Coordinates of C-alpha atoms and ligand atoms in Angstrom, one line a residue:
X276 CA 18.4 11.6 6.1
X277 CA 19.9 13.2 2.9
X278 CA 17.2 13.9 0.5
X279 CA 17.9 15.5 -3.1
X280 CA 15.9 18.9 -4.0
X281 CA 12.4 18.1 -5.7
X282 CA 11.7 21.7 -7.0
X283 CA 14.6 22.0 -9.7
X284 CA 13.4 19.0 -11.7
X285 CA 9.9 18.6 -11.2
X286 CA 8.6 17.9 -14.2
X287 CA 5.1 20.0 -15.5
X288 CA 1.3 18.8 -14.4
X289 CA -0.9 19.1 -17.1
X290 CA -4.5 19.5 -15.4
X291 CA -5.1 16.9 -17.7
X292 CA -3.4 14.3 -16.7
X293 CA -4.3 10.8 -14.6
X294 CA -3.9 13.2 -11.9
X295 CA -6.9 14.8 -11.8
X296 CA -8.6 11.8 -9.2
X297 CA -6.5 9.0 -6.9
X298 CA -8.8 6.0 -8.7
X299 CA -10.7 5.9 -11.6
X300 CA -12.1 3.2 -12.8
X301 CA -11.7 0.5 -15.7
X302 CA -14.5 -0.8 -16.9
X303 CA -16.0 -1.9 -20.7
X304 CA -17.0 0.5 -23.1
X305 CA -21.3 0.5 -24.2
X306 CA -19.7 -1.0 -27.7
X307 CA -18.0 -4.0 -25.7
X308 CA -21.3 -4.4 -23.4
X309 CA -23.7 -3.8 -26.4
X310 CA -23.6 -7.5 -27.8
X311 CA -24.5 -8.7 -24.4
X312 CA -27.4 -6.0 -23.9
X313 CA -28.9 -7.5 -27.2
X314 CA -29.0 -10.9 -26.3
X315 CA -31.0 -9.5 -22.9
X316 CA -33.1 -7.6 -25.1
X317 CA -33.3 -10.7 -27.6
X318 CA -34.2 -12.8 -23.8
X319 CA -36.5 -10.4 -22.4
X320 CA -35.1 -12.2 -18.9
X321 CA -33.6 -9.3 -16.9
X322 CA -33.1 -10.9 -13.4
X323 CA -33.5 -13.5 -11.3
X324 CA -30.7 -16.1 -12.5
X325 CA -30.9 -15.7 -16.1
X326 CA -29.0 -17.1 -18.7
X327 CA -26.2 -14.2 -18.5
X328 CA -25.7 -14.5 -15.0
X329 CA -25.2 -18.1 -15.5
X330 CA -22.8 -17.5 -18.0
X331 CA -21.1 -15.2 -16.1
X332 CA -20.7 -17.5 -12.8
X333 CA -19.5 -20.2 -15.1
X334 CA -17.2 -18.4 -17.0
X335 CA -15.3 -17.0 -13.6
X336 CA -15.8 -20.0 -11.7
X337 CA -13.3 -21.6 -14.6
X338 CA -10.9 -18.2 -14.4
X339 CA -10.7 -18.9 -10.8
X340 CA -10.6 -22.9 -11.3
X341 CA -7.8 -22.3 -13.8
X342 CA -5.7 -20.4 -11.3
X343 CA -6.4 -22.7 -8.0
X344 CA -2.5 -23.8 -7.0
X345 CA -4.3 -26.4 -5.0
X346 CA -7.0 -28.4 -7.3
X347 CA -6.6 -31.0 -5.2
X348 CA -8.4 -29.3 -2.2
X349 CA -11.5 -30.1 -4.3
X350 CA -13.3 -28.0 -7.2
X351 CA -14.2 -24.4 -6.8
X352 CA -17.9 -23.3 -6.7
X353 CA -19.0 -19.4 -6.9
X354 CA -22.2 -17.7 -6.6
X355 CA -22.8 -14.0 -7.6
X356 CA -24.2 -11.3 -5.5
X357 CA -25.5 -7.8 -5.8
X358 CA -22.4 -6.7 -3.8
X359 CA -19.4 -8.2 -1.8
X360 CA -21.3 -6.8 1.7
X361 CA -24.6 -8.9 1.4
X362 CA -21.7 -11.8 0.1
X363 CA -19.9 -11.2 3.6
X364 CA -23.5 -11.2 5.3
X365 CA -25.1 -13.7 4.1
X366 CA -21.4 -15.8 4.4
X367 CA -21.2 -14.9 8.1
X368 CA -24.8 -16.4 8.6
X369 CA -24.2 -19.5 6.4
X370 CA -21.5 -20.4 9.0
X371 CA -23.3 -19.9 12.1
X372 CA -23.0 -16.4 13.4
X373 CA -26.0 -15.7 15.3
X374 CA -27.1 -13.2 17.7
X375 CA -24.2 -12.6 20.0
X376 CA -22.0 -14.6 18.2
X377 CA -18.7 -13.0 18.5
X378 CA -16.4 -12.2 15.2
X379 CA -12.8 -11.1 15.0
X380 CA -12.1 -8.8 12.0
X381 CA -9.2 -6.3 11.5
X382 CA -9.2 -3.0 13.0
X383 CA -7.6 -1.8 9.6
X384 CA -10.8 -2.8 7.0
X385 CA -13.6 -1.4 5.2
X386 CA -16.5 -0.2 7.4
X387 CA -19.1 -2.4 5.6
X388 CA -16.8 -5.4 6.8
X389 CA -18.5 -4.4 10.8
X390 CA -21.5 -3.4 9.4
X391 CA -21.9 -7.4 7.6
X392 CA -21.3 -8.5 11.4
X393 CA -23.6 -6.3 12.9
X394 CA -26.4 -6.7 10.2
X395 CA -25.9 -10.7 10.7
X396 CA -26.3 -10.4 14.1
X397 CA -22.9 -11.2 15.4
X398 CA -20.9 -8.7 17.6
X399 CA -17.9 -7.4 16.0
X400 CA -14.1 -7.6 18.0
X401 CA -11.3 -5.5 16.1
X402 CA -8.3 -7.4 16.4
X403 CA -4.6 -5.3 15.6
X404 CA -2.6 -5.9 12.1
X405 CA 0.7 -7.2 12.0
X406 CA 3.3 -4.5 11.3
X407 CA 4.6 -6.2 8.1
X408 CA 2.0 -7.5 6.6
X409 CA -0.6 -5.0 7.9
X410 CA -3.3 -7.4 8.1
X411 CA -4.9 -9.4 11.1
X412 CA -2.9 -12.8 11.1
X413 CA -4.2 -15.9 12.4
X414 CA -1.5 -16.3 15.4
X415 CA -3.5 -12.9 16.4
X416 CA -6.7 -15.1 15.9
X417 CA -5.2 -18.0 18.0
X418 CA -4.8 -15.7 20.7
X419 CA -7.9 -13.9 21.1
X420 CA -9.9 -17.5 20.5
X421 CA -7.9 -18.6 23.9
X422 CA -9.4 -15.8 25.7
X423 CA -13.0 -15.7 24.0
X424 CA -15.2 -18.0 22.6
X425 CA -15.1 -16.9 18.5
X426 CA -18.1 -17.5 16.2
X427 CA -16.2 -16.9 13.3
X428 CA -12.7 -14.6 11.8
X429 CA -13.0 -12.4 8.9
X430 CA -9.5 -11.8 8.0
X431 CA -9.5 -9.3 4.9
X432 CA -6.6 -9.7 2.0
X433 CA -6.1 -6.0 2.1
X434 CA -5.6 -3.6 -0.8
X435 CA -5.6 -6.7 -3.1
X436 CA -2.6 -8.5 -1.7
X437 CA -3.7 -11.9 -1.2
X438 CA -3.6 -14.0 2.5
X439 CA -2.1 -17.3 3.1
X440 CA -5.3 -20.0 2.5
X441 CA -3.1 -22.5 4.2
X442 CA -2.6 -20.3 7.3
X443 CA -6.5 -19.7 7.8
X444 CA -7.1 -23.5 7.0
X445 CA -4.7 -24.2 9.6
X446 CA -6.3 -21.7 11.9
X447 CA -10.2 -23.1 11.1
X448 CA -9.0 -26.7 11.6
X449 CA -7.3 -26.2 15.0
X450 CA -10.0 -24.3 16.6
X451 CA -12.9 -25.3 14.9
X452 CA -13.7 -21.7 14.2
X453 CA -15.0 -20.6 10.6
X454 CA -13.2 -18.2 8.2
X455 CA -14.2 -15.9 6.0
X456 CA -11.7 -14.2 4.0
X457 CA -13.0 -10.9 2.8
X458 CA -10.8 -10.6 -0.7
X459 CA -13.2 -7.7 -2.0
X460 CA -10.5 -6.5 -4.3
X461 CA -8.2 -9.8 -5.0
X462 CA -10.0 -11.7 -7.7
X463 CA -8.1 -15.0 -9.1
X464 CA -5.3 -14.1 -7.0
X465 CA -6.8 -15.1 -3.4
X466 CA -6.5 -18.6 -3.1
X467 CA -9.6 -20.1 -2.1
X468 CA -9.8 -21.8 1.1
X469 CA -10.0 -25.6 2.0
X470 CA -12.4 -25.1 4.1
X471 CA -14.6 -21.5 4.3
X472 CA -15.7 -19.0 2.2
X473 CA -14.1 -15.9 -0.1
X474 CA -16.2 -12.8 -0.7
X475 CA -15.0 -10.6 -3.8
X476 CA -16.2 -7.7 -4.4
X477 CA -17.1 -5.8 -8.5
X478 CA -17.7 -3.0 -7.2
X479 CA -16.4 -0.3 -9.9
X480 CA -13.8 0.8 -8.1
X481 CA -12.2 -2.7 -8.0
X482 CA -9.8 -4.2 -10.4
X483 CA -12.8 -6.4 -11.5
X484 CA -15.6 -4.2 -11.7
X485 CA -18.5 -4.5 -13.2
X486 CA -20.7 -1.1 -11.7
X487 CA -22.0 -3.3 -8.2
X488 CA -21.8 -6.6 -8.1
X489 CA -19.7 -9.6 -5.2
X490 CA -19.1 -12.9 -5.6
X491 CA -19.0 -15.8 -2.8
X492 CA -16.6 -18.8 -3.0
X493 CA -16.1 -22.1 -1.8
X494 CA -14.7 -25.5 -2.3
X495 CA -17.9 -26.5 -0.4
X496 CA -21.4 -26.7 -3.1
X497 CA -23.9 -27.0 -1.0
X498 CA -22.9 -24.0 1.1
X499 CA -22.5 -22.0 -2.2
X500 CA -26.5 -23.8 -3.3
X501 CA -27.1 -22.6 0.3
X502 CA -25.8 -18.9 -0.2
X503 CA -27.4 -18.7 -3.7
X504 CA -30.9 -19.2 -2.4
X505 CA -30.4 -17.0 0.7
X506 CA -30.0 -13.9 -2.3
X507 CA -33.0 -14.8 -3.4
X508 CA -35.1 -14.7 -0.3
X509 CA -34.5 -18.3 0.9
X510 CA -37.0 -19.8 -1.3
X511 CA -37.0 -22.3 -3.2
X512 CA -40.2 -22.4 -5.7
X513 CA -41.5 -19.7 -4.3
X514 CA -41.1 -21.1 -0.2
X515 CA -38.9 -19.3 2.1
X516 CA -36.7 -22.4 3.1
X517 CA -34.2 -20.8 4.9
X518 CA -33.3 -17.1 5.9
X519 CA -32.4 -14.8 3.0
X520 CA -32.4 -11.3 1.6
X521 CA -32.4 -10.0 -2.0
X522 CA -28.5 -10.1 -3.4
X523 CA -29.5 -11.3 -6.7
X524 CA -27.3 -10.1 -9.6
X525 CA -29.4 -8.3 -12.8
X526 CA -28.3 -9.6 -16.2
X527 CA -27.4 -6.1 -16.9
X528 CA -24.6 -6.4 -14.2
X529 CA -23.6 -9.8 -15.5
X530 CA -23.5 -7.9 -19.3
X531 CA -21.0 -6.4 -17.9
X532 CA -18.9 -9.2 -16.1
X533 CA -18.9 -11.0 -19.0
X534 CA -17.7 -8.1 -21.0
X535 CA -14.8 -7.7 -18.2
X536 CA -13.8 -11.2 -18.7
X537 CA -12.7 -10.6 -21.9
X538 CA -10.9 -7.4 -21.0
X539 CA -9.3 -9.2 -17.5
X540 CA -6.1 -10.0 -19.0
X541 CA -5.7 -6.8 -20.2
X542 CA -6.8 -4.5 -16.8
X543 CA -3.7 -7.2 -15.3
X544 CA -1.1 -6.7 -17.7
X545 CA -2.0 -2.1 -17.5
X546 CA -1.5 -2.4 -13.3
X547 CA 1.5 -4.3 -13.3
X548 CA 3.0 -1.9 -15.5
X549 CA 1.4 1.6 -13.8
X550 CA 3.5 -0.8 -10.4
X551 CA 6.4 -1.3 -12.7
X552 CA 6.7 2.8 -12.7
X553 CA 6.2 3.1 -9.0
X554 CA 8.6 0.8 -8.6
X555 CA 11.4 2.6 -11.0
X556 CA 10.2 6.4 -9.6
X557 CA 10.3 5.2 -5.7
X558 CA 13.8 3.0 -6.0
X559 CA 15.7 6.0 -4.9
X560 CA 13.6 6.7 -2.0
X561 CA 13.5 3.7 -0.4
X562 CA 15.3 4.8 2.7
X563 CA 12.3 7.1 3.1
X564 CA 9.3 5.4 1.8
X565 CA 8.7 1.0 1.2
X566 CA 5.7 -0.9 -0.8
X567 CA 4.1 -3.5 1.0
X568 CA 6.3 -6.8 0.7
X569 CA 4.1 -8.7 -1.5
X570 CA 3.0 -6.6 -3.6
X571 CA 4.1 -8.5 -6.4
X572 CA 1.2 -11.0 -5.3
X573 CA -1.7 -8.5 -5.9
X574 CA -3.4 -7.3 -8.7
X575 CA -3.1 -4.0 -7.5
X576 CA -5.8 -1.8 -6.4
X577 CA -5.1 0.7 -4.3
X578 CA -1.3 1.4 -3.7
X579 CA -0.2 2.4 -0.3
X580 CA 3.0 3.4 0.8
X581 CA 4.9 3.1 4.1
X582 CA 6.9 6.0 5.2
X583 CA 9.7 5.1 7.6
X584 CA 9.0 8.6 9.9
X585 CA 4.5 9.6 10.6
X586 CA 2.9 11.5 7.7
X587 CA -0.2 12.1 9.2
X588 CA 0.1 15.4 10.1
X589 CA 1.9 16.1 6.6
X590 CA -1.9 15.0 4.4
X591 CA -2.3 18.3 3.8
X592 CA 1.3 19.2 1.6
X593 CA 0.0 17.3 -1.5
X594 CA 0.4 20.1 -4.0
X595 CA -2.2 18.7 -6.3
X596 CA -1.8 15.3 -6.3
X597 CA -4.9 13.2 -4.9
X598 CA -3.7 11.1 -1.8
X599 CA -6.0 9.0 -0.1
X600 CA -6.0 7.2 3.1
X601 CA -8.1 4.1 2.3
X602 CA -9.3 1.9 5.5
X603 CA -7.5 4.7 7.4
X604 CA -8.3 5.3 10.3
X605 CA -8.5 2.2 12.0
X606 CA -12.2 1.6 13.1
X607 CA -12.4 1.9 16.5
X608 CA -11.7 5.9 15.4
X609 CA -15.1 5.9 13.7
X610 CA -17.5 7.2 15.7
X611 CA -20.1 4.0 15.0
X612 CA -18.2 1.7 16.4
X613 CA -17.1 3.5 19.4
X614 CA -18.8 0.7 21.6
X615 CA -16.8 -2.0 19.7
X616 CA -13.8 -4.2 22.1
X617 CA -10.7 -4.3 20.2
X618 CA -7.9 -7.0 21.0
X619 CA -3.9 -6.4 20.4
X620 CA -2.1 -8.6 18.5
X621 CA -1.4 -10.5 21.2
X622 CA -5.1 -11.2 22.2
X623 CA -5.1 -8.8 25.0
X624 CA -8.9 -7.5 24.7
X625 CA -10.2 -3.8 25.9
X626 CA -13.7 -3.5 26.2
X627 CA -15.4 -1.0 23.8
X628 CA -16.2 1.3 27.1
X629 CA -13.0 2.7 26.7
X630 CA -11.5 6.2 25.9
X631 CA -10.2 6.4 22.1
X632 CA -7.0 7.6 23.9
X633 CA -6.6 4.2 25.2
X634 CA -7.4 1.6 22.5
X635 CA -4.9 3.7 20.1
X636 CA -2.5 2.7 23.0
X637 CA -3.4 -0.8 22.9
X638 CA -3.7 -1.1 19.1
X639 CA -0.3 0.1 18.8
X640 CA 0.3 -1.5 14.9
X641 CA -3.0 -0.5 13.7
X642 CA -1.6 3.0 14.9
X643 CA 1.8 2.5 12.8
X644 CA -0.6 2.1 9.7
X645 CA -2.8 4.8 10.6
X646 CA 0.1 7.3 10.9
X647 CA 3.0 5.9 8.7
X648 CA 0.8 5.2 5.8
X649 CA -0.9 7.0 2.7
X650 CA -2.4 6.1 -0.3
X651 CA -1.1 7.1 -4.0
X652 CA -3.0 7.7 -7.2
X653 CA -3.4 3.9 -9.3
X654 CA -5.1 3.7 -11.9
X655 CA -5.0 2.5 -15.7
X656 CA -5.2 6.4 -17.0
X657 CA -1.4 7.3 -15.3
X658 CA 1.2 7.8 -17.3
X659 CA 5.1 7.0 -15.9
X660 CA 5.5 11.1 -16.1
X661 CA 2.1 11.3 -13.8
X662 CA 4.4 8.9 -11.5
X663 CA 7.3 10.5 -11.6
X664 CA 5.6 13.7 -10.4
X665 CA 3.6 11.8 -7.7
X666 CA 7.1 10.2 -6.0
X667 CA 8.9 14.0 -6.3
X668 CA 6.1 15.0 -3.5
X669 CA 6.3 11.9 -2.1
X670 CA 9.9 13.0 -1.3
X671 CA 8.8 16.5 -0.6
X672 CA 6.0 15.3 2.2
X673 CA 8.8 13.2 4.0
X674 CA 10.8 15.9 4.5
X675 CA 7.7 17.9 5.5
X676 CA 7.7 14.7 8.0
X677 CA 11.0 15.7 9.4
X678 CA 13.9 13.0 9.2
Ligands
PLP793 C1 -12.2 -4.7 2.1 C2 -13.6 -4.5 1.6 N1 -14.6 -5.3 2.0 C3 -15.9 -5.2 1.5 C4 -16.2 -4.2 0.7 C5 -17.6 -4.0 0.2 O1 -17.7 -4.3 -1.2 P1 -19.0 -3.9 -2.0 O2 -18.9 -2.5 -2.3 O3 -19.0 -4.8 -3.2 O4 -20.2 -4.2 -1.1 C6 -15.3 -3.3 0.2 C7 -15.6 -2.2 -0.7 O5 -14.8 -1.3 -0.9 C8 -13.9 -3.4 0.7 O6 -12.9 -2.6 0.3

């Protein structure tokens, strides 16, 4: 592999710079908040499904309805939460998953995604990514459903790259099972399912953040009138009707989202461009290094880049730029879910018994991600020179990664 020298023109890193942290966050200012916070003060109603919350479901319930490719699948109908976890939770006990109840979700995911199993009482299966796409498919789902009998899927759109809704629609209508897509980070860009539910997640790291916050979705009302009284305890007037926790959004959160709304169009247009510059700085490493093929689909949140040889090992040669390895490993490493089976992508299951050595054997995609790929700063503070010194030791840690 023939790779140019990166000292002689790498250019100078202020301390300064976007550099300085891998994500950092984009949220309103107090002075675009502070109209909303008067209107609280003006309502003296702080919780509890108050008129900004209202607003706010309204107002993104028409930014998603505006962006739906298939209206015709029937209208769209959100509820908010205090965070995309307790929207997974409550989502997972909505559709049935029980004690026991057995749910597929990706070995490559966010730890709270088990947890949201676990917590609803279900028993968690890790089921390997496709190489390409690097998320748990529904062919993979197929399989493992002819082996076991499924409660329910949580496929997550990883990174912010939407899934296929038709594709999990397909899957849920053949086999009966339910879906959950967990699109923590893919706001307006996940297409909401036919049938089943989408989590999102405001959490301030997201591209929508509003400091914690989640949102459920669904084509179906009364399982979103169903999800909005199980944050509020189950009850209705005050009687516990159904089982329920407290997920309830505070106005001050929904100050917040509505304040983001105005600034959405905005946040999209900044990460397309901070991608634009990847894309420029990358293009003449891209027998070395490769964004994830539809990338173009995502709002981004958290760019990851696939080197063709391991990098692992390499982490360490960053030379002040802030890598990250988000959802990496995969979680059958974690020590937590040691006891959890996992299931290759061709539905082959290992129960969680089993040495570490020998589910990264059987999980041998989940593996590729976990050594092939790292994660590079994105963010709205990054200027093209902050990229263009992030791709030189790109460059420089795959030739550290031999050739
Ligand atoms: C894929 C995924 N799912 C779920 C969550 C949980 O979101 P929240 O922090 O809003 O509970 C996260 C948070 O980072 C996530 O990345």
């Amino acid at each position: 592999m023939k790779l140019v020298s990166a000292q002689s023109n790498r250019p100078e890193y202020s301390p300064n710079s976007g550099l300085q942290r891998h994500l950092i966050s984009d949220l309103p200012t107090a002075a675009d908040i502070r109209p909303y916070l008067e209107r609280i003060d003006a309502n003296r109603w702080y919780t509890n499904f108050g008129p900004l919350v209202c607003e706010f479901e309204q107002k993104i319930t028409a930014l998603l309805s505006a962006a739906d490719p298939s209206p015709n699948h029937g209208t769209i109908h959100s509820t908010t939460m205090t965070s995309c976890h307790l929207a997974l939770e409550i989502a997972l006990r909505l559709v049935g998953v029980s004690p026991g109840g057995k749910t597929l979700i990706p070995a490559v995911t966010f730890p709270g995604c088990a947890l949201a199993v676990q917590h609803a009482g279900g028993e968690v299966i890790f089921g390997d990514v496709d190489p390409s796409q690097w998320v748990l498919t529904p062919e993979t789902a197929r399989l493992v459903a002819q082996k076991i009998k499924l409660a329910a899927v949580m496929p997550t759109a990883l990174y912010g790259i939407p899934l296929s809704a038709i594709a999990w629609d397909e899957f849920s209508r053949d086999t009966g099972i339910p879906v959950i897509i967990d699109a923590a980070a893919v706001v307006e860009k996940q297409e909401i399912l036919q049938n089943g539910l989408v989590a999102h997640s405001l959490h301030a790291t997201k591209p929508f953040g509003v400091g914690e916050g989640g949102l459920l979705v669904s084509r179906n009302q009364d399982i979103i009138a169903r999800a909005r009284r199980s944050s509020n305890f189950g009850m209705i007037d005050r009687v516990t009707q159904i089982d329920g926790t407290n997920a309830k959004m505070s106005e001050y959160h929904a100050a917040v989202g509505l304040a983001q709304i105005l600034r959405w169009p905005m946040i999209k247009q900044k990460r397309h461009e901070i991608l634009g510059f990847y894309k420029k700085h990358l293009k003449p490493f891209a027998n070395i290094v490769s964004l994830h093929p539809a990338i173009d689909k995502a709002v981004v949140s958290l760019l990851m880049l696939k080197f063709k040889q391991p990098v692992i090992d390499k982490i360490a040669y960053t030379e002040g730029v802030p890598l990250h390895r988000t959802y990496l490993p995969p979680l059958y490493h974690h020590p937590f879910f040691a006891g959890v089976p996992v299931a290759d992508k061709d539905g082959n299951l290992l129960p969680g018994d089993n040495s570490l050595k020998k589910k990264t054997t059987h999980m041998t995609n989940s593996e590729m991600m976990h050594n092939h790929i790292i994660g590079v700063p994105f963010h709205p503070f990054l200027s093209e020179d902050d990229i263009a010194f992030v791709t030189l030791t790109i460059q420089r840690l795959a030739r550290n990664g031999g050739d």
